[in-house]
Short mmCIF file of C-alpha atoms in Angstrom, two decimals:
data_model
loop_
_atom_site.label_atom_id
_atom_site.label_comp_id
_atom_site.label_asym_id
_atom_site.label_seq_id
_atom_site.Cartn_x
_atom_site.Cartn_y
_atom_site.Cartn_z
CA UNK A 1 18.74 18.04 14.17
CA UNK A 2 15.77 19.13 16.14
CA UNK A 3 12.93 17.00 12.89
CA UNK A 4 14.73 13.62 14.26
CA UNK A 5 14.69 14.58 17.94
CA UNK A 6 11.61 15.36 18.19
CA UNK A 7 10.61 12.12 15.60
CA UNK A 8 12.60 10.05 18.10
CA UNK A 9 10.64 11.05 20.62
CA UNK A 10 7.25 10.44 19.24
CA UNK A 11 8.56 7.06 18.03
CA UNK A 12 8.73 6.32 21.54
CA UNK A 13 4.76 6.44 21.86
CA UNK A 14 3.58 3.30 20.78
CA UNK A 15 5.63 -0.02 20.84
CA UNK A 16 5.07 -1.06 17.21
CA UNK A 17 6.09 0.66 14.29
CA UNK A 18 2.25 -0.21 12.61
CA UNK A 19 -0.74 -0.56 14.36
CA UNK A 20 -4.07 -0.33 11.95
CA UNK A 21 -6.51 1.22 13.36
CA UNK A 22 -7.95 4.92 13.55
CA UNK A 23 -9.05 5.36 16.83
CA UNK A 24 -6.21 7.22 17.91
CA UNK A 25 -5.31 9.66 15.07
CA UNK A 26 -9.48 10.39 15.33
CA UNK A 27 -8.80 11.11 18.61
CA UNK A 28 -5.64 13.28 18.13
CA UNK A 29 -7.43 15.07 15.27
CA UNK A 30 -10.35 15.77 17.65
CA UNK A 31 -7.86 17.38 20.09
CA UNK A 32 -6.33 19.28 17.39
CA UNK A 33 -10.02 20.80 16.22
CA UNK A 34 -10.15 18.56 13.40
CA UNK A 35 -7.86 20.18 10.79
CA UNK A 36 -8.73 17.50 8.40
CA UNK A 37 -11.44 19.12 7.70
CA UNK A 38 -10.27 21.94 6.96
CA UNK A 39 -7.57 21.24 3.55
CA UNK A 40 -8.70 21.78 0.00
CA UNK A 41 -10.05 18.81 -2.05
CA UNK A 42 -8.34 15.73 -2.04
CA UNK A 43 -6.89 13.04 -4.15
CA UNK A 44 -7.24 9.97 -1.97
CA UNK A 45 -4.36 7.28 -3.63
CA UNK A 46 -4.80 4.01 -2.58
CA UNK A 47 -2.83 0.82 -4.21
CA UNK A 48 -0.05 -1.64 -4.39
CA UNK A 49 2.16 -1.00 -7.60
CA UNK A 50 2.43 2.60 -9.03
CA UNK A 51 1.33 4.85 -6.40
CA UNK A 52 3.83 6.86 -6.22
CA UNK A 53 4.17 7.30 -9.82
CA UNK A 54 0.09 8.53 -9.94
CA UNK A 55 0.73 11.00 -7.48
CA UNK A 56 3.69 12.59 -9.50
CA UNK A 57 1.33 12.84 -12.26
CA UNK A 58 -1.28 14.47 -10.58
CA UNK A 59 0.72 16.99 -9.07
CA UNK A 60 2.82 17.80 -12.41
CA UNK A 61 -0.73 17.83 -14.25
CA UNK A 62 -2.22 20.25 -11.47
CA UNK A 63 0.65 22.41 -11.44
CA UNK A 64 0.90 22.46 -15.08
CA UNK A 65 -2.88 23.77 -15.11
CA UNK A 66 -1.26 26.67 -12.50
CA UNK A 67 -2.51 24.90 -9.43
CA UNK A 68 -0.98 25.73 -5.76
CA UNK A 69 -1.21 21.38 -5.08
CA UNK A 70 0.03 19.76 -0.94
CA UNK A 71 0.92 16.39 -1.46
CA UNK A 72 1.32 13.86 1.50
CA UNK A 73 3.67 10.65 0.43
CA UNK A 74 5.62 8.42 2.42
CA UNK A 75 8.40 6.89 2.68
CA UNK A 76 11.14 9.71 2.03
CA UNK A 77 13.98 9.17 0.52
CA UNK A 78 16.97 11.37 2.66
CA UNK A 79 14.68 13.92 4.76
CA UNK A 80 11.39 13.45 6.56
CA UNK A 81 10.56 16.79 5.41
CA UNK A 82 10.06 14.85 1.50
CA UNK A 83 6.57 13.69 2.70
CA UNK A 84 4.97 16.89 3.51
CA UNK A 85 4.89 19.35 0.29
CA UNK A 86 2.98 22.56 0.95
CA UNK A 87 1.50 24.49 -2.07
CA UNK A 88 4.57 23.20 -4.11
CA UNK A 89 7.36 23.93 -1.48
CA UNK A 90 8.97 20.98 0.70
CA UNK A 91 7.72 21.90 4.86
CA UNK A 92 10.27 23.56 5.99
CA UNK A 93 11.70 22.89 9.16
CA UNK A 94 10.31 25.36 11.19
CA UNK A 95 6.90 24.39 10.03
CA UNK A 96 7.54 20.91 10.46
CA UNK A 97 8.27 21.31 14.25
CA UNK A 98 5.23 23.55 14.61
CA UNK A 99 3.27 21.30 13.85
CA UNK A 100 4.53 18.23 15.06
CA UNK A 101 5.05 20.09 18.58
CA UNK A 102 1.02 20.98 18.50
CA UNK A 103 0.55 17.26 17.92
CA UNK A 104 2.88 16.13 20.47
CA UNK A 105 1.25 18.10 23.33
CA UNK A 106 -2.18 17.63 21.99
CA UNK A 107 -1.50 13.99 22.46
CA UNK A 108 -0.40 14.16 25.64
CA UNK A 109 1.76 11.24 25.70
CA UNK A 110 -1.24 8.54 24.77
CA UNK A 111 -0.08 5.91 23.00
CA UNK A 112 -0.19 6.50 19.18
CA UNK A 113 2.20 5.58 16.61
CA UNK A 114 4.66 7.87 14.46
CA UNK A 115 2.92 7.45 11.19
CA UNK A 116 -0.51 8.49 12.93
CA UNK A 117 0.92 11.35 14.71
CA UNK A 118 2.90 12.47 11.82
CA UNK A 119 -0.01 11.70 9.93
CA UNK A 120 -2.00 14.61 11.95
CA UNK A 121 0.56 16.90 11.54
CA UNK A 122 0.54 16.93 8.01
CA UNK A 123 -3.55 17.37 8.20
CA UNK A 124 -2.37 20.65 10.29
CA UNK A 125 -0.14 21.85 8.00
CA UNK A 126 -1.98 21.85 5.16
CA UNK A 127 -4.60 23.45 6.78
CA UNK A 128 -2.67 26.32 7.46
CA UNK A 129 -1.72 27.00 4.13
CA UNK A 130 -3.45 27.66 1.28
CA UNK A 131 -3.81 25.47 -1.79
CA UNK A 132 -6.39 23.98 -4.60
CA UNK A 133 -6.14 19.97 -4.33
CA UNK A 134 -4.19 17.75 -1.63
CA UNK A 135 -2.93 14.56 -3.31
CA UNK A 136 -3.09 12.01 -0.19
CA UNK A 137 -1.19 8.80 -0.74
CA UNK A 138 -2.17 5.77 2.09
CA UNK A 139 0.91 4.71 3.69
CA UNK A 140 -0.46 0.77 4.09
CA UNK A 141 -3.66 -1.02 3.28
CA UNK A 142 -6.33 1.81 3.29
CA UNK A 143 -9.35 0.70 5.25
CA UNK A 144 -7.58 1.80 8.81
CA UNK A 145 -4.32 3.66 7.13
CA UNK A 146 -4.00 6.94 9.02
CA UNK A 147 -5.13 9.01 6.15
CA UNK A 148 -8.53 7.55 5.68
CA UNK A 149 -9.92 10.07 7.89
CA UNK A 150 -11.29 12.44 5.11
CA UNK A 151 -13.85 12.29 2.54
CA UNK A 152 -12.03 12.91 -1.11
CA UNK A 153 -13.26 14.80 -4.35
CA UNK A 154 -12.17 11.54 -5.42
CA UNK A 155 -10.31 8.32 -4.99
CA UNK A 156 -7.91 6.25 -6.56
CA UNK A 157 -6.97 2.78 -6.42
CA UNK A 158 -3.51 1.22 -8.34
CA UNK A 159 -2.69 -1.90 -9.11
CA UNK A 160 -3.51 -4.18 -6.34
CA UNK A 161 -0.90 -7.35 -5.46
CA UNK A 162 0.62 -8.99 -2.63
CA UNK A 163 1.91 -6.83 -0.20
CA UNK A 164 2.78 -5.95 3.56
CA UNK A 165 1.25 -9.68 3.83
CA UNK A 166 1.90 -9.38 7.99
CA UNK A 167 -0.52 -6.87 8.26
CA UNK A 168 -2.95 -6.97 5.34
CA UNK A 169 -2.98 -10.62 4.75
CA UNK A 170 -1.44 -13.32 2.56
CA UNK A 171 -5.15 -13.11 0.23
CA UNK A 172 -5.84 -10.95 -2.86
CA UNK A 173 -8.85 -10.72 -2.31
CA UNK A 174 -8.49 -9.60 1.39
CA UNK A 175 -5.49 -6.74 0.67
CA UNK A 176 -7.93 -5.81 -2.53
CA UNK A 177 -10.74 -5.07 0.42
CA UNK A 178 -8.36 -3.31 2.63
CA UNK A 179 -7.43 -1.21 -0.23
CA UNK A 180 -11.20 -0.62 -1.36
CA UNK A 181 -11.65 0.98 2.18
CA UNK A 182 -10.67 3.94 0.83
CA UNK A 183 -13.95 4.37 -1.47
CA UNK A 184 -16.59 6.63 0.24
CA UNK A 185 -20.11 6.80 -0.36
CA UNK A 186 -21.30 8.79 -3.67
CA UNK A 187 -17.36 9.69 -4.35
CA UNK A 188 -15.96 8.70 -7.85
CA UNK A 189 -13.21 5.71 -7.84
CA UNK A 190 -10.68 5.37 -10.27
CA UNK A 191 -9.84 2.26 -10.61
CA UNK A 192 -6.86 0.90 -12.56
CA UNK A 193 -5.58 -2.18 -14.21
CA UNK A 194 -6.74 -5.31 -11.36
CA UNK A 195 -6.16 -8.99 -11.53
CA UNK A 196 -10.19 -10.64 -11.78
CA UNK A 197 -10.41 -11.32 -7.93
CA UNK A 198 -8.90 -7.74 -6.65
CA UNK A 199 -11.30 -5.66 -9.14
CA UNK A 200 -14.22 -8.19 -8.40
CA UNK A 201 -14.07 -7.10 -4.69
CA UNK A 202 -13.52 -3.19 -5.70
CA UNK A 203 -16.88 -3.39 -8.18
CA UNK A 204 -18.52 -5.03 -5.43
CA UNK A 205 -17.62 -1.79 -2.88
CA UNK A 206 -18.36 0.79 -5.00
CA UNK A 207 -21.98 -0.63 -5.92
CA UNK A 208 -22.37 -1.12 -2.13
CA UNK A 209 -21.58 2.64 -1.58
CA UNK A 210 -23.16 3.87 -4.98
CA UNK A 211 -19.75 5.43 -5.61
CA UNK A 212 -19.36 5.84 -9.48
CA UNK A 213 -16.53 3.64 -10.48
CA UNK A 214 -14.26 3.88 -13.21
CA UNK A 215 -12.00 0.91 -14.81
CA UNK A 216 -8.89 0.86 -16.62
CA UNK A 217 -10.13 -1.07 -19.87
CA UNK A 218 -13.73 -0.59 -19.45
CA UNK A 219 -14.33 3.03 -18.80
CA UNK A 220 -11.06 4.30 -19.87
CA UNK A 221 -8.66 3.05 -21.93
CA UNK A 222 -4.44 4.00 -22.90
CA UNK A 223 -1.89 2.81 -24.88
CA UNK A 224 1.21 3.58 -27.13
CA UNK A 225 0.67 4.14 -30.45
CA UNK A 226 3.88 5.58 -33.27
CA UNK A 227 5.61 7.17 -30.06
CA UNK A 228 2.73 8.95 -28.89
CA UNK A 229 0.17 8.05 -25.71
CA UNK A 230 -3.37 7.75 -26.67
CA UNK A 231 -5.68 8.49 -23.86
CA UNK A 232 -9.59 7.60 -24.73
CA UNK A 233 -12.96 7.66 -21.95
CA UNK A 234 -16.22 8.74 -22.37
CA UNK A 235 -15.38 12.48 -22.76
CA UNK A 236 -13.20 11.62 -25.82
CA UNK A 237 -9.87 10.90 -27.00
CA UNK A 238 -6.42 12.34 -26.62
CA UNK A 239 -3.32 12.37 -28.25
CA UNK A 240 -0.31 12.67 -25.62
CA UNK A 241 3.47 12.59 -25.86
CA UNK A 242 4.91 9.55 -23.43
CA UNK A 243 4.88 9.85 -20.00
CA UNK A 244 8.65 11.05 -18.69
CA UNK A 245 8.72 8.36 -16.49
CA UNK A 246 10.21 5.05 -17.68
CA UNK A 247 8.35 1.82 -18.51
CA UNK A 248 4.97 1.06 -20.16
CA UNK A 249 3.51 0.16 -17.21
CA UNK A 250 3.75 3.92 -16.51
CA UNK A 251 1.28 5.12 -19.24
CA UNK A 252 -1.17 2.97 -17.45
CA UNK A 253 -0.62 4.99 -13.95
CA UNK A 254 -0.50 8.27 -16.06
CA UNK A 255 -4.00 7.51 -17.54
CA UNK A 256 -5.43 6.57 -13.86
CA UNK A 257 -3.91 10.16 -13.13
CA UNK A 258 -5.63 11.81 -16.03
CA UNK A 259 -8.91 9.74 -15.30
CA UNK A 260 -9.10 11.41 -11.92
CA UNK A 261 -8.90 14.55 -12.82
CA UNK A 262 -10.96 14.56 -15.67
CA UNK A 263 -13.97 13.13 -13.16
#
């Protein structure tokens, strides 16, 4: 099919599968006039455990509310085309090769990598379509990930823990700091459950940037309760039926998704 050709042949760019940095997707956005700049607001979703999970919140809570929501995610699961959902609809093909074609020839055979370049193509999609929110999940890390070239309504950081250790670092508190990249100065964080070290190292980035933070079991709180969910912040309490998705650990990502869009 003429996705995987064409992903084939941007693989081919760059020798490594991951490369952090954001040099060259900066420079391919530049090319491409910046489309970035140009999506609705954005839900910047940064973590290690229950990303994922956040974003389907969001986007079920948006929608629910009769929002038109673009959500970025990667991995997919059977089609590239999962990653790259445009005002509620999947990219279709034709799309899809639009706008990875644009990027291909804006690029002009540099060498950039097939997240970053895919990366960009999403930013041009969206822009091209109308919506009210983008929900932007980091592929790795966050500091350099390819998507940490906008500045969010707001962002949010999971559970931090060990992971991609050959890129990010065998440290908590080091992956915690890569993560933290994400927070911008003066834009709310959403923080949620952390072990001591990881959330010592977020607190200390968000005073550093006077971003407002807010922390699972300080500034908002969740827990189930007869069946129910009970969601409580500063704005009140509410009374919620259980999240769909399986596990208790998921009311905690649920309440991270309902603390973001409540600030």
């Amino acid at each position: 099919n003429q996705v995987d050709s064409i992903l084939a042949r941007l693989t081919a760019l760059h020798p490594k599968r991951i490369d952090l940095s954001l040099g060259r997707i900066e420079r391919l956005l530049a090319a491409l006039g910046d489309p970035q700049r140009r999506v609705p607001p954005v839900i910047h979703v940064a973590g290690t455990n229950g990303k994922g999970s956040t974003v389907a919140f969001l986007r079920a809570m948006l929608e629910a509310a009769g929002k038109r929501v673009h959500v970025y995610t990667s991995p997919h699961l059977v089609r590239f085309n999962e990653r790259v959902r445009l005002a509620g609809t999947l990219v279709s093909d034709d799309a899809l090769l639009d706008a990875l074609g644009r990027c291909e020839r804006a690029n002009g055979g540099a060498p950039i990598t097939v997240f970053e370049i895919t990366t960009a193509a999403a930013f041009l999609a969206f822009s091209r379509h109308v919506a009210d929110a983008l929900i932007l999940e980091v592929g790795l890390g966050g500091k350099y990930d390819a998507t940490n070239v906008i500045k969010p309504a707001i962002s949010v950081i999971t559970p931090v823990g060990l992971d991609h250790q050959e890129f990010l670092g065998s440290q908590l508190t080091g992956i915690a700091a890569e993560k933290a990249g994400i927070i911008k100065p003066g834009v709310p964080v959403v923080v949620g459950p952390q072990e001591d070290a990881a959330r010592d190292v977020i607190m200390r980035r968000a005073d550093a940037l006077s971003s407002p933070a807010f922390f699972f079991g300080q500034d908002y709180f969740a827990h189930g309760e007869h069946g129910r969910m009970v969601y409580q912040d500063g704005d009140g309490l509410l009374d919620l039926p259980l999240p769909r998705l399986r596990g208790s650990y998921q009311i905690e990502n649920s309440a991270g998704a309902i603390a973001a869009l409540r600030h």
